[in-house]
Structures are given as C-alpha cells and as structure tokens.
Short mmCIF file of C-alpha atoms and ligand atoms in Angstrom, two decimals:
data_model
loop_
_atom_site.label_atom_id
_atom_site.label_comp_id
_atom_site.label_asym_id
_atom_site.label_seq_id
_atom_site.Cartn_x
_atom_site.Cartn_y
_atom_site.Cartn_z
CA UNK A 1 13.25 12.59 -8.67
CA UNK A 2 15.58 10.36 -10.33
CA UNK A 3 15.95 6.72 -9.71
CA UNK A 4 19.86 5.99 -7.54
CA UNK A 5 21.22 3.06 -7.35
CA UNK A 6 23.95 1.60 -5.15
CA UNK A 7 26.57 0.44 -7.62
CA UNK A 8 28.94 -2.04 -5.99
CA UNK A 9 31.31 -1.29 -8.61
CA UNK A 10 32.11 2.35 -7.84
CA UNK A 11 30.83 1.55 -4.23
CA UNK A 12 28.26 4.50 -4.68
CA UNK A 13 24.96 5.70 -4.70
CA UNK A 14 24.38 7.52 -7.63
CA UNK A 15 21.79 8.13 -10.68
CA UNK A 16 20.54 5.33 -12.65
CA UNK A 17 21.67 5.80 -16.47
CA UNK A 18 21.14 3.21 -19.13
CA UNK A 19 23.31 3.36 -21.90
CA UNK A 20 20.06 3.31 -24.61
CA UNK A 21 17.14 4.11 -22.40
CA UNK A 22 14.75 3.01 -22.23
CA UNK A 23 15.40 -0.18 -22.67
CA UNK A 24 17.43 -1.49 -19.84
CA UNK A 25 19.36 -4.81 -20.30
CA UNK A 26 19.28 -6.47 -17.27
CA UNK A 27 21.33 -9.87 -16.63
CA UNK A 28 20.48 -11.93 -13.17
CA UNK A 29 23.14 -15.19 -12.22
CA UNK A 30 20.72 -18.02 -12.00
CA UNK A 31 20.40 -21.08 -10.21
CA UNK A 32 22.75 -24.30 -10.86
CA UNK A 33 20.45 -26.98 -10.68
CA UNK A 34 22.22 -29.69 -8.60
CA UNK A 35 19.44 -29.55 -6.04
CA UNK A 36 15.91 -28.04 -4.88
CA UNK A 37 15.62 -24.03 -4.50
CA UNK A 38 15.80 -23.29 -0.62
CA UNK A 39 14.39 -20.12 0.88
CA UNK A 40 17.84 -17.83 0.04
CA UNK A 41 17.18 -18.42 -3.60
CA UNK A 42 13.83 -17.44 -3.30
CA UNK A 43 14.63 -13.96 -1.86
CA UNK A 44 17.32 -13.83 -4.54
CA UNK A 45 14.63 -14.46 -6.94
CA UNK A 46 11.57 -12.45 -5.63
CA UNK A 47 14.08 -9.47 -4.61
CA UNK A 48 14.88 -9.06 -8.58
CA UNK A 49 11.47 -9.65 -9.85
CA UNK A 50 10.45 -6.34 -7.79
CA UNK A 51 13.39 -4.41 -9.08
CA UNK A 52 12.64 -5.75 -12.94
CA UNK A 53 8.76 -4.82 -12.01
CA UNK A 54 9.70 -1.34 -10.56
CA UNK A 55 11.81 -0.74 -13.58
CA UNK A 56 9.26 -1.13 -15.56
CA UNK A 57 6.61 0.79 -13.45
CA UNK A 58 9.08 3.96 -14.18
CA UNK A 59 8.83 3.10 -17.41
CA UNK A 60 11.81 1.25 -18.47
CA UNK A 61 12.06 -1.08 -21.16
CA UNK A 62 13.44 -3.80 -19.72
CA UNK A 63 15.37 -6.92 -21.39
CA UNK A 64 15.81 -9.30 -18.70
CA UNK A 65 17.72 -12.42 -18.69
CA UNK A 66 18.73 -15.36 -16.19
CA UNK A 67 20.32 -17.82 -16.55
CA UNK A 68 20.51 -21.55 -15.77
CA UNK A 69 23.35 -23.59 -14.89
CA UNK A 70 22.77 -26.75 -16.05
CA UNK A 71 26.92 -28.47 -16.04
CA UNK A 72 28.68 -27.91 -12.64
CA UNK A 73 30.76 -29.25 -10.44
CA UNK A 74 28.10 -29.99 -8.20
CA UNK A 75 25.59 -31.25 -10.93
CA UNK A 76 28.33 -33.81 -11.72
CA UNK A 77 28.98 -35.23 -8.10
CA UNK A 78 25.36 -35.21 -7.48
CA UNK A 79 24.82 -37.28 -10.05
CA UNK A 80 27.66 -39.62 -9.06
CA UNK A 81 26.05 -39.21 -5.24
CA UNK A 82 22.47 -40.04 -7.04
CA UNK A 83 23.85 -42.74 -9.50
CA UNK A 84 22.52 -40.82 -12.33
CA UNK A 85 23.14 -38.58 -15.29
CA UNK A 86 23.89 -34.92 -14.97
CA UNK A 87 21.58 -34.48 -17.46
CA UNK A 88 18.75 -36.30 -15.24
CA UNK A 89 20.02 -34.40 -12.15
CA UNK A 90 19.40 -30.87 -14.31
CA UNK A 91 16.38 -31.63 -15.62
CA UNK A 92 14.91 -32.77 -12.39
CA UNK A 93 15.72 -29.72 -10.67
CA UNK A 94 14.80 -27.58 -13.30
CA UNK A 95 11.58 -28.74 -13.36
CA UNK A 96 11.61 -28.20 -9.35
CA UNK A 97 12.21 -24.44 -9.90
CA UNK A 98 9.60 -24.23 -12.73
CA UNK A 99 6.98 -25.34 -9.97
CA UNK A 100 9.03 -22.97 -7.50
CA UNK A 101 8.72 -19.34 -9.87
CA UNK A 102 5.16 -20.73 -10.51
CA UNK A 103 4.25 -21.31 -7.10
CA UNK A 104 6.09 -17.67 -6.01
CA UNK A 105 4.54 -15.99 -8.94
CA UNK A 106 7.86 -14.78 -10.06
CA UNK A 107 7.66 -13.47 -14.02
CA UNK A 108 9.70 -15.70 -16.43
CA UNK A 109 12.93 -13.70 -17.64
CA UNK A 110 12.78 -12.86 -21.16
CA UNK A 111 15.21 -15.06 -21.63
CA UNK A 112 16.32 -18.19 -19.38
CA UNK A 113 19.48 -19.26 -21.72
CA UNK A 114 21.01 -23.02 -20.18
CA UNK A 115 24.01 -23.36 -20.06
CA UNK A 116 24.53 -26.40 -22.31
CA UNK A 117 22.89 -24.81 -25.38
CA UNK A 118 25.37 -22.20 -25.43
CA UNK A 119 28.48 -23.72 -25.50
CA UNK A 120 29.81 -23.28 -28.77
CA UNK A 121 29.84 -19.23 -27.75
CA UNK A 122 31.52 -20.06 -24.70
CA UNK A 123 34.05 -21.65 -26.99
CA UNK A 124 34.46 -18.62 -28.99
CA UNK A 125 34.70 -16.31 -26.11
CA UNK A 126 37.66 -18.65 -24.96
CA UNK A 127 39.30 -18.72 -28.68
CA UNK A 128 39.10 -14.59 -28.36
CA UNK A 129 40.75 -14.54 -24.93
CA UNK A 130 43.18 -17.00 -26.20
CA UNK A 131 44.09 -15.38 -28.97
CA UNK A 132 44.55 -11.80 -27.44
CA UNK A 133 46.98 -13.59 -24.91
CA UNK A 134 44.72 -13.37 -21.89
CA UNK A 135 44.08 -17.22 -21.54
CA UNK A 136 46.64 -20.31 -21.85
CA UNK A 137 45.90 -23.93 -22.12
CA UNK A 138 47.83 -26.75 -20.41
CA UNK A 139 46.97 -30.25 -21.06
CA UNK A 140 43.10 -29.44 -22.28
CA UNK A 141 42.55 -27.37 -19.32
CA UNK A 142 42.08 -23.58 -20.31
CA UNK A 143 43.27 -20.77 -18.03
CA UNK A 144 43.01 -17.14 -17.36
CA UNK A 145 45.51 -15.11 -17.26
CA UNK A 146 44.53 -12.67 -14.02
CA UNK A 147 47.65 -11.17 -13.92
CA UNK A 148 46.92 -9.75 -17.68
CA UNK A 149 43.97 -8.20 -16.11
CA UNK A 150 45.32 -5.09 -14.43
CA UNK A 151 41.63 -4.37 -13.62
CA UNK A 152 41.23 -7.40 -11.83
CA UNK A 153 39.83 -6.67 -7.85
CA UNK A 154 38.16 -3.78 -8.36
CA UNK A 155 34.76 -5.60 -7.99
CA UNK A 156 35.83 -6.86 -5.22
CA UNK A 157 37.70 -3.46 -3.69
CA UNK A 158 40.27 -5.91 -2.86
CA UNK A 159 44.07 -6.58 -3.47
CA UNK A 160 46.03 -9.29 -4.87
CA UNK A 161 47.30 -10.86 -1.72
CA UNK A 162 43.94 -10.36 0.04
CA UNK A 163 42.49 -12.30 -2.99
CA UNK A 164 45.13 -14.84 -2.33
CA UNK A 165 44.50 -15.41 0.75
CA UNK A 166 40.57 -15.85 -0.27
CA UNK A 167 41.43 -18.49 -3.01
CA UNK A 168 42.42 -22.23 -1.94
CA UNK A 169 45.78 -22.66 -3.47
CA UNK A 170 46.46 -26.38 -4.89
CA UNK A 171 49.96 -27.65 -4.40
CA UNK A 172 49.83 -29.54 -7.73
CA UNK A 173 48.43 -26.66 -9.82
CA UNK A 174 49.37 -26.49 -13.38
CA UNK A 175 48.22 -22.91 -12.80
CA UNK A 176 50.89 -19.47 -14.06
CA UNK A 177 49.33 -18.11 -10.65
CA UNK A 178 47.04 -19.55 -8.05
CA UNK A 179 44.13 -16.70 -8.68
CA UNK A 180 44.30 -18.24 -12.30
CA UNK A 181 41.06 -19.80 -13.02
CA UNK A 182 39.98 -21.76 -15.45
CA UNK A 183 37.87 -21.41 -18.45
CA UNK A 184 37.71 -24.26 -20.00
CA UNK A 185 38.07 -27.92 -17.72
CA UNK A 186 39.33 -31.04 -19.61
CA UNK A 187 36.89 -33.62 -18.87
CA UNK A 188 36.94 -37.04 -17.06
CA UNK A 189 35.56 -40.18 -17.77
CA UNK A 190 32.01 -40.44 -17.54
CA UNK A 191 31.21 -36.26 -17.31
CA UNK A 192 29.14 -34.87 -19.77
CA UNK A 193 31.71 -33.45 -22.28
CA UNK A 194 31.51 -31.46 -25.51
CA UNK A 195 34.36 -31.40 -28.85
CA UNK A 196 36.68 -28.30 -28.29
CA UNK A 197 40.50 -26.86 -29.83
CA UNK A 198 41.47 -28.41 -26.50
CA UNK A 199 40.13 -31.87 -26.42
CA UNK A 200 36.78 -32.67 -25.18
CA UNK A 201 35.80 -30.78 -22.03
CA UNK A 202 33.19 -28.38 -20.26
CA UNK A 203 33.27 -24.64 -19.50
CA UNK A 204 34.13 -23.19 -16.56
CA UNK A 205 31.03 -21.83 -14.50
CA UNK A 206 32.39 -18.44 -14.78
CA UNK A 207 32.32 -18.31 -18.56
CA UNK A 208 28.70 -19.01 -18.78
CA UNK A 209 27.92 -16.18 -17.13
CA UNK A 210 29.85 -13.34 -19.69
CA UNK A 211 29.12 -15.19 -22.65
CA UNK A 212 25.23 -15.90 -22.32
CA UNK A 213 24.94 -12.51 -21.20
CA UNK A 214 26.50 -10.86 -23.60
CA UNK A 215 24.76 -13.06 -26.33
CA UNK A 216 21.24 -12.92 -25.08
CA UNK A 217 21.38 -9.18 -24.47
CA UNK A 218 23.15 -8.66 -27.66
CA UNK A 219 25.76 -6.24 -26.30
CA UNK A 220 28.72 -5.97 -25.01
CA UNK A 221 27.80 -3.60 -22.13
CA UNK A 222 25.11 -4.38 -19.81
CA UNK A 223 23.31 -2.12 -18.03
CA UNK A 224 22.56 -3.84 -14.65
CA UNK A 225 24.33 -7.34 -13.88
CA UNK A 226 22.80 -8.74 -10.50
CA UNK A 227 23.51 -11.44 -8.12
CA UNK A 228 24.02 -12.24 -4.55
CA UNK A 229 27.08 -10.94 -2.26
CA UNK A 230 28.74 -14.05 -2.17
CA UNK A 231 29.47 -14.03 -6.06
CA UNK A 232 30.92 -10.92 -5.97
CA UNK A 233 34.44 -12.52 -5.57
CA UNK A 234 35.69 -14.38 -7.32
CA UNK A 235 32.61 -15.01 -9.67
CA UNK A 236 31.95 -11.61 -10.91
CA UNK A 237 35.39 -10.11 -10.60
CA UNK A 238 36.15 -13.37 -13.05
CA UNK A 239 32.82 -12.23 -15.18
CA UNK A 240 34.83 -9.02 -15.83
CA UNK A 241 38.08 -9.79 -16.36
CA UNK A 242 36.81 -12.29 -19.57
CA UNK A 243 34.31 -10.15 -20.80
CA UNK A 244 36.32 -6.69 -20.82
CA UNK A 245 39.76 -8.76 -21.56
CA UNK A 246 37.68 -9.56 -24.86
CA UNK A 247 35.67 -6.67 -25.84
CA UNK A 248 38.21 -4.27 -24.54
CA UNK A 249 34.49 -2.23 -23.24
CA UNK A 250 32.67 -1.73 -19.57
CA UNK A 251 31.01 -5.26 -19.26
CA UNK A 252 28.12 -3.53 -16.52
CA UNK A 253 27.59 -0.27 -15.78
CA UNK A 254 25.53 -0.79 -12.53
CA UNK A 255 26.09 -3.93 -10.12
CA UNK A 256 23.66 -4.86 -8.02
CA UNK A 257 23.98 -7.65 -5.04
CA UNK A 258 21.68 -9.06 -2.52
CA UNK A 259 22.31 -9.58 1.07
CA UNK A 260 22.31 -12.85 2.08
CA UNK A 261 20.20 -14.92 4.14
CA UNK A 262 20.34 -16.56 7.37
CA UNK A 263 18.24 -18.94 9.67
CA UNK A 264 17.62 -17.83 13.31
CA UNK A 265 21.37 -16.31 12.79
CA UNK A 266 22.76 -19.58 11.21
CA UNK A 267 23.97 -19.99 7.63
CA UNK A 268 21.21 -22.22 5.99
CA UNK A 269 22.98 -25.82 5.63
CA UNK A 270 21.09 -29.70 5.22
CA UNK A 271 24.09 -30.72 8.13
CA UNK A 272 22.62 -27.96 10.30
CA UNK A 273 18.88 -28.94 9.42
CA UNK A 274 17.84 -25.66 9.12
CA UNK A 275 17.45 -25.97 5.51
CA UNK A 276 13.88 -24.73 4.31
CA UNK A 277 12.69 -25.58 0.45
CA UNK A 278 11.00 -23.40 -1.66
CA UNK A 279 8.31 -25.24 -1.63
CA UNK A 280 7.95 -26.11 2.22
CA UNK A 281 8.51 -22.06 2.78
CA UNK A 282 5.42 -21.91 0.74
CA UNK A 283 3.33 -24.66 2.04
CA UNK A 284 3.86 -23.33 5.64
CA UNK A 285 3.82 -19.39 5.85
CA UNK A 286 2.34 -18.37 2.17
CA UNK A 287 3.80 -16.56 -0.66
CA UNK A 288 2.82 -13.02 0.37
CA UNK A 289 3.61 -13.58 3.85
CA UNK A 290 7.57 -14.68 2.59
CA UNK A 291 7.31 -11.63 0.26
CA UNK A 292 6.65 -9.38 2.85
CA UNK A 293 9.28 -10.68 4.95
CA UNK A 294 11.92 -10.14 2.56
CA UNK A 295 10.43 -6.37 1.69
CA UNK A 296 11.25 -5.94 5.38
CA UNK A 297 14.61 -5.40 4.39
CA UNK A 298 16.59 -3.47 2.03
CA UNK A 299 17.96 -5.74 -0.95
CA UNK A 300 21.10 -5.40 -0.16
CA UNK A 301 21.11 -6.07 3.60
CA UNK A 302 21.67 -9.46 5.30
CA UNK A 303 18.40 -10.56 6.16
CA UNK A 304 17.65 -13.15 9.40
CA UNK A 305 14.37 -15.83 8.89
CA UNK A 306 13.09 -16.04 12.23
CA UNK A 307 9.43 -16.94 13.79
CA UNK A 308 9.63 -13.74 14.70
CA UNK A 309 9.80 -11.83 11.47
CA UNK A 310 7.37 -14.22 9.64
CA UNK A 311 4.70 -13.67 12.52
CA UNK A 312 5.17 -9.41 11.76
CA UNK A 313 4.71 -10.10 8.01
CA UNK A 314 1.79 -11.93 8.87
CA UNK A 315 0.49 -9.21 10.91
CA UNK A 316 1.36 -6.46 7.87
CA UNK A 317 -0.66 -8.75 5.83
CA UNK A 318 -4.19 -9.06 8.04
CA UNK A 319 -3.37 -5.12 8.61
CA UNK A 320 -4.18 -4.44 4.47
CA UNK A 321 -6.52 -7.78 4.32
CA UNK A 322 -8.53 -5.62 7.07
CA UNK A 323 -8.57 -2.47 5.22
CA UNK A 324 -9.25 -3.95 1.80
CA UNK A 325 -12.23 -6.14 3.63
CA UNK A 326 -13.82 -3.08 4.82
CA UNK A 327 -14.02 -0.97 1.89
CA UNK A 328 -15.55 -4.11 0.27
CA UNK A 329 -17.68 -4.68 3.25
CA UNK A 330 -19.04 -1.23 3.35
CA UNK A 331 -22.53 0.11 2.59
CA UNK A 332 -24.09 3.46 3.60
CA UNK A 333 -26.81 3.26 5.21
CA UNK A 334 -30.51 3.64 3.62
CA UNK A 335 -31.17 7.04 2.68
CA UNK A 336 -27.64 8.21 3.64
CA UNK A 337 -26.49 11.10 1.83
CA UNK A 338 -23.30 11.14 0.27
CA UNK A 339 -20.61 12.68 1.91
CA UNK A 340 -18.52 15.19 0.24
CA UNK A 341 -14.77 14.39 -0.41
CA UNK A 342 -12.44 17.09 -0.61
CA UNK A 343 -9.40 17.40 -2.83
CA UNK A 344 -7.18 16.86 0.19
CA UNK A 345 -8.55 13.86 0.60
CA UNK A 346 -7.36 12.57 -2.55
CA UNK A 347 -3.99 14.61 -2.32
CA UNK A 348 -3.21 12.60 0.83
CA UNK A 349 -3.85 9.23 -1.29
CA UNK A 350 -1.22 10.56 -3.71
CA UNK A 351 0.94 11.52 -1.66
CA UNK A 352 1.26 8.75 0.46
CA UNK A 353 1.71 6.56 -3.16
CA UNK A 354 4.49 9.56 -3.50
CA UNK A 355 6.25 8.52 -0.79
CA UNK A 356 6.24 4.81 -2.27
CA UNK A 357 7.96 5.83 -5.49
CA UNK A 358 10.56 8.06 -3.33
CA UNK A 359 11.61 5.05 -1.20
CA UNK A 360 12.18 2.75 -4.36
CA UNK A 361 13.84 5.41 -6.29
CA UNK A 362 15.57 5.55 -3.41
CA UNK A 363 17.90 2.19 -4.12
CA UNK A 364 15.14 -0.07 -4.09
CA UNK A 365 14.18 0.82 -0.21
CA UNK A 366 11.37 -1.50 0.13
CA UNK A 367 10.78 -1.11 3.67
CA UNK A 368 10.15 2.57 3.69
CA UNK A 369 7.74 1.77 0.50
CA UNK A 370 6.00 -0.75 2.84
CA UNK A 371 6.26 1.99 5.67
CA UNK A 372 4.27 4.50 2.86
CA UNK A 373 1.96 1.67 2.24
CA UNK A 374 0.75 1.83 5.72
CA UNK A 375 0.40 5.45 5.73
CA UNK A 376 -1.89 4.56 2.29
CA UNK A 377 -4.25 2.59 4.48
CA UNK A 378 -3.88 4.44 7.65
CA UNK A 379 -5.19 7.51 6.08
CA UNK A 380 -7.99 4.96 4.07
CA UNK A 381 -9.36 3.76 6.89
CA UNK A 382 -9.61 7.71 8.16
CA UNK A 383 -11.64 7.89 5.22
CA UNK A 384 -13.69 5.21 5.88
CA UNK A 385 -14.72 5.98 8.75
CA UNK A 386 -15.95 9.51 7.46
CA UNK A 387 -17.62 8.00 5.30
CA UNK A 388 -15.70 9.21 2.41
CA UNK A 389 -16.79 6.58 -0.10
CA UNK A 390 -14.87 8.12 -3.31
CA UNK A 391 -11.68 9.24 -1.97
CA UNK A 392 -11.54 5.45 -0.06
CA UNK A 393 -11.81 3.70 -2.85
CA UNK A 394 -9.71 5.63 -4.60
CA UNK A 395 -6.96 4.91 -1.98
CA UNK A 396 -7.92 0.99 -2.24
CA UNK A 397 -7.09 0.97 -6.21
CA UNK A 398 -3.74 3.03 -5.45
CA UNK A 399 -2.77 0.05 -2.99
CA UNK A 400 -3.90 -2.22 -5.41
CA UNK A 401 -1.70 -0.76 -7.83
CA UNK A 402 1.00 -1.14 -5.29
CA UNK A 403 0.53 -4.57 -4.46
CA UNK A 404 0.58 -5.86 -8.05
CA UNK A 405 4.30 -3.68 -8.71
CA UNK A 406 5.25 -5.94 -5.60
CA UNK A 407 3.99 -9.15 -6.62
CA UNK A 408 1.29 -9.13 -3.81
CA UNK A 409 -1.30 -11.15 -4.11
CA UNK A 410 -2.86 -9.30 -0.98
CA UNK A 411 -6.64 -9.29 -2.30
CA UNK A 412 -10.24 -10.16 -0.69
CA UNK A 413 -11.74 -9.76 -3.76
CA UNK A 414 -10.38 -13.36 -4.73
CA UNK A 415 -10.92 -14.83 -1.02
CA UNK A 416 -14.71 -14.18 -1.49
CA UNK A 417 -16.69 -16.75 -2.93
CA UNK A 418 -17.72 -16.23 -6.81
CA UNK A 419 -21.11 -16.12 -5.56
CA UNK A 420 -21.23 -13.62 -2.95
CA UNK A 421 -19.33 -11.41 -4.83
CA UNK A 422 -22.18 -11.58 -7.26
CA UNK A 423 -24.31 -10.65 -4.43
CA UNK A 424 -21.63 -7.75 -3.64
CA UNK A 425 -22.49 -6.51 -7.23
CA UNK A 426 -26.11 -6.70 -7.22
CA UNK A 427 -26.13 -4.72 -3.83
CA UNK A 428 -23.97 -2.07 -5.10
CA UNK A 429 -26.14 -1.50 -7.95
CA UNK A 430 -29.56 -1.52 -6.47
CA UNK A 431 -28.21 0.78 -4.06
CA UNK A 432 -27.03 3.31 -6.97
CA UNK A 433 -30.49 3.33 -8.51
CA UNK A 434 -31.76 4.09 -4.99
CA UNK A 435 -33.29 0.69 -5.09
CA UNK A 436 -32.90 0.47 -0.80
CA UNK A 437 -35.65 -2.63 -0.72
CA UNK A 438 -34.01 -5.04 -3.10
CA UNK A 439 -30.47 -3.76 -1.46
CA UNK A 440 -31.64 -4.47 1.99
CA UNK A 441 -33.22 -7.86 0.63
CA UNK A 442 -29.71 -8.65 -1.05
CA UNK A 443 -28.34 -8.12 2.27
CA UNK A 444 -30.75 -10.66 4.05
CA UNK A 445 -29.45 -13.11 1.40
CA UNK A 446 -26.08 -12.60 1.63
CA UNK A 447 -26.07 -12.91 5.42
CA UNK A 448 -28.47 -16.02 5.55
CA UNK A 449 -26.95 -17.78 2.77
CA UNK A 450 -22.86 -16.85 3.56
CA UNK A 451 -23.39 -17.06 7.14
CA UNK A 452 -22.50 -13.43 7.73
CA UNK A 453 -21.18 -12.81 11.06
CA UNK A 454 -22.74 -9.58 11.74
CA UNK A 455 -23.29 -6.30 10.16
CA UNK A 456 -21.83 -4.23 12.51
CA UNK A 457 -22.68 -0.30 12.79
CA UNK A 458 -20.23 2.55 13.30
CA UNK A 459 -20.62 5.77 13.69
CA UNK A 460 -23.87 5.26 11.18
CA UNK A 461 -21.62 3.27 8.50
CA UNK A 462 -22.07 -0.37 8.39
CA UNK A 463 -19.22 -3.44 7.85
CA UNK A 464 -19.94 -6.33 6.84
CA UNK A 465 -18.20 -9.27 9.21
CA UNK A 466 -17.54 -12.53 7.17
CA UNK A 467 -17.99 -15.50 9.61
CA UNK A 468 -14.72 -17.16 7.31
CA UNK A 469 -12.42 -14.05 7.99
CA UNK A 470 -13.38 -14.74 11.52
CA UNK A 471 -12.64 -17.76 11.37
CA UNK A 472 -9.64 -17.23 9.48
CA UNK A 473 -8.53 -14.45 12.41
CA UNK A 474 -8.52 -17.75 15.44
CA UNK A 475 -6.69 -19.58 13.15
CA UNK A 476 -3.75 -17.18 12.54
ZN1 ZN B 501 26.97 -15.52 -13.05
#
C-alpha cells in the first residue's frame, strides 16, 4: 500500500512521491527563540519527529532540517523588555530547547541552520528577487512585490481581498500594496544589524525560511516543507512567492501542517495563565504520557490539553506497562510442557503490526496505529494466558518495535532494577537447561531480596507481582 499524504497545497490526499527517492528532503519551521518552548511547540516538535521516524521505517532516506530563528521581532523587544542583548536572549533560549528535545527525546535534525549564520544567502536571495523585478527597496527597507506573484494565495486557498482583510494595513506604509512584505528591514539603533546593498539591516523572518532551506537541502524543490496551521498564511504563502519568484521551480511538493493546540478549550497565553513549559509538561505528566496524548489525535487536527485526556494517556500507558510486565513476569511452571504455537498465532501478531503501517500510511493516522497497538497486546495477552510462550514474545518485540518508531519509551525492562534483571536472566536460563531447583531457588531470591509481592497462579501459569509496580499502581 502506498504511503498518502494530505497536501495542503492541492488540498488533497494523494500518494507520497519524492522527487529523487529515496532520499526525502524534509524542511520543518523552527522555533524563534525569544522565550521558553511551551507545550504547542512540543507537539509541533514530537508530531514531526514521528513522521521523520516513520519515513524512515518505510525506508526513506531522509534529509531533515529545522531551523532556528535566532533575530526577530520578538527576540529584539524581549531583549529591550529583559535589558539585554538579542544575542543573550537567543542563546538563552536556545539552550532551553536543547534541554527541551533532550528531555522529549526528540532526534536532532540533520541540520539545525540559525538564522544569523546564514545571512549573507539571505542577501543573495534578496539581490535575485531584486534583480528579476519581484522586490523594491525604499529607504533600506526591502519589499516584495506580491502583486508580481500571480501565484500568490494558493497556499492559503484564499483571495486577494480576503488576504487583505487578514493583513493589518499601516496608514504610513511606504508599501506599493499593503500585502507587500518585507524582506529585508532597515535597522534601528541598538538592533543587531548586519552590512547590506541597502544599508545595514536584518532579514525579514520570512526569508530565512526559503533561503536556509533551500541551502541546507541543496535544492531548489523540497519534498515535504512542514509547519503549524497558523503559518500557513501569510508565512508560507510568503515562503513561496520568494523562493519560486527566484528559481522560477515548485519550492515543495507536499505541505504538511499541524493542528494547533489548545488548553481546556483556551488558546495557550502567559495573560490567561494557562501557559504550560516544556519542561513543567514534563516534570508533571512524563514524556510518554504527553506523547501519547498527542498520538490521540491526527497531526493535523486541533488538539484540546485537558485533565481528561492526560489521565486516558496515562491509562494507554499502564495498559502496555501491564502487558510488557507480564511477559517479563512469566514462568511456566516446573515440569510444564511447552505449549504448541500455531502459525495463526503469529499471523495475528503481524497482522495486527499490519494494521499499524496501514493507519500511518494512511496520512500519518496515529490514533488508529495506537488503536492497532491495542489489538497487538489484546491478542498478546490471549497468548499469554494460553500459555503461548513463543508467539507472546514474539508479539512483545513487534510492540517494541512499535514503540521505538514512536519515540516510546514504554519499557519495564529499564524500570527493573539492574540486579533483578540479572536474577530474571539467571532464572530463564536454569529453567532452559531444565535446571527447576536452582530456578525455583532464583525465585526465592528474587522474591526475598526485591520484596516480590506475590507470585500469583493462573490457570497453571505464574506472574510475577512487583511490590514497586504496586506501589506505583496507588500512586497513579
Ligand atoms: Zn518558516
């Protein structure tokens, strides 16, 4: 089955076709670091790893770059806010995010270009534009032409006047036409600056974007450019129009955007106080419980943060924590023969790991994926309980597999103490050399030394119940 995605430039679903696969050269708008990461640019983040990660579980070769803003409007009257440098306001924050991807195990781009070491390109690009009569300068301010552009909306699906209406028109504008925007800002005292034809100045935010992804990527075309909704207009309908006005070629053949994020229905806003960090998401629910929270909901889909929705990620959580603890938990009993495991017992693994790779070729649908990922364990714990011991673990390393495309860090393996998984080991192989006396022995130990809850029986196949996961279950 081929892999569709939802291209907001032709507003369709269709087949995903790289120009040169398979490498896939994939271009993400990053953050502009006038302040911490909150829990919208964490989706935004996490939402793309999975795609880059899926990508490259279908065997893509993908070139991925994000960028940084590092000179902004905002950077500069935060620092005037802050009584500091841009510069320190940047590198602050960019150090906050560093701990942030850390912290959310997000993969580092290929390539996380900042702004400010690319700006003689963005000069260049500017120069090109200039010179093919799409951009005019007026007293060391650099515009675009949009009305050049006939092109110019289509990002968007909107017209002229409803674009208009969108834009906030300044009565003193130097501007040929209000949806004019500029590429190049003439700078004032005190803002960080750099030498240009036009006088000293800094780029436009919108530039960055075209030129560091063209440069980075080395092409002219990208395959996927992704961001959030809200920069489909006018940032990435201004992405186009300077990239295409100067190459004269598609700038992206697929667009991607995220739904945005709200609080208990509320935009997320410091004057609301609903405003949650990276870092305090972290602290308080824990990284796979926010990651299954946003897999809850298609990409592209508004998604609402409530108590609510964190509590049923938590619950999805304990439901493969409980699975994955059992299969490491169990033993057969002394003497127990083996019990034979059938091909459909495997089949239904595979297909249930089927059904995961449908959803996501399926535009990314995480939350049928998750929804197959149930079925995986549903069906495991069938097997468990007959005893199946093969065909169960088999279905615990397909989930595994699963949970490292996601970025899950879903595992009891690493909750168990070094020690007793030592113990885990030893008891597994004394038990395959028939060795029932030093197994049941290794079982005392465990259970005196780790405080093992019980060793419960059913139907003649034994769990192991940690006294910590019990523990652990009061306190959730
Ligand atoms: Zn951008």
């Amino acid at each position: 089955m081929p892999l569709k995605i939802y291209n907001t430039l032709t507003k369709q679903k269709a087949e995903f076709l790289p120009q040169n696969p398979p490498v896939v050269k994939m271009y993400t708008c990053g953050v502009t670091v006038y302040d911490q990461c909150h829990l919208g640019h964490a989706r935004s983040l996490y939402i793309f790893d999975v795609i880059r990660r899926y990508l490259k579980y279908r065997g893509y070769d993908v070139q991925f770059v994000r960028n940084i803003t590092d000179v902004d409007d905002k950077i500069i009257n935060k620092a005037q806010e802050q009584k500091k440098t841009s510069q320190q306001v940047a590198s602050e924050n960019i150090a906050s995010y560093d701990r942030d991807l850390e912290a959310l195990g997000i993969a580092r781009a290929d390539q996380e270009p900042k702004a400010t070491d690319d700006i003689p390109d963005m000069i260049q690009h500017i120069q090109g534009l200039a010179q093919k009569g799409f951009a005019y300068p007026i007293d060391g301010d650099v515009y675009f032409d949009v009305r050049k552009f006939k092109d110019y909306g289509r990002l968007s699906g909107q017209s002229i006047d409803q674009m208009l209406e969108a834009v906030r028109i300044e009565k003193d504008s130097k501007k040929k036409d209000p949806l004019d925007f500029a590429l190049w800002k003439k700078s004032k005292p005190g803002e960080p600056s750099w030498a240009s034809p036009w006088g000293e100045g800094r780029p436009g935010w919108h530039i960055e974007c075209s030129s560091m992804s063209m440069k980075h990527l080395k092409t002219q075309t990208l395959d996927i450019h992704a961001g959030g909704r809200d920069l489909v207009f006018p940032h990435h309908e201004n992405e186009i129009a300077q990239s295409e006005a100067l190459t004269g070629k598609p700038f992206s053949r697929y667009w991607i955007h995220h739904g945005l994020l709200t609080i208990n229905g509320q935009k997320m806003a410091k004057s609301l106080g609903n405003f949650i960090t990276v870092q305090e998401a972290i602290s308080q629910y824990g990284v796979d419980n926010l990651k299954l929270f946003f897999l809850s909901s298609h990409y592209a889909s508004p998604i609402d943060f409530t108590e609510e929705k964190i509590l049923e990620a938590q619950k999805a959580r304990r439901h493969f924590v409980e699975f994955m603890d059992k299969v490491h938990g169990w033993s057969a009993y002394p003497g127990q023969p083996m019990v034979p495991v059938s091909d459909d017992d495997f089949g239904k693994v595979d297909a249930a790991v089927a059904a995961f790779t449908a959803a996501m070729d399926d535009d990314f649908n995480t939350p049928q994926a998750l929804a197959a990922m149930f079925h995986l364990v549903d069906w495991g714990s069938v097997l468990i309980s007959a005893g199946k011991e093969e065909a169960f673990r088999y279905a615990l390393l397909r989930l595994s597999e699963l949970f490292g495309l996601l970025g899950l860090e879903v595992k009891t393996a690493q909750e168990l103490p070094e020690e007793l998984r030592e113990l885990v080991r030893q008891r597994e192989a004394a038990k395959k050399n028939k060795d029932f006396t030093r197994a049941d022995a290794l079982r005392q130990e465990m259970r005196s030394r780790f405080h093992l809850a019980a060793v419960d029986t059913v139907s003649g196949i034994t769990f192991i119940e940690l006294e910590w996961k019990k523990r652990m279950r009061h306190a959730n």
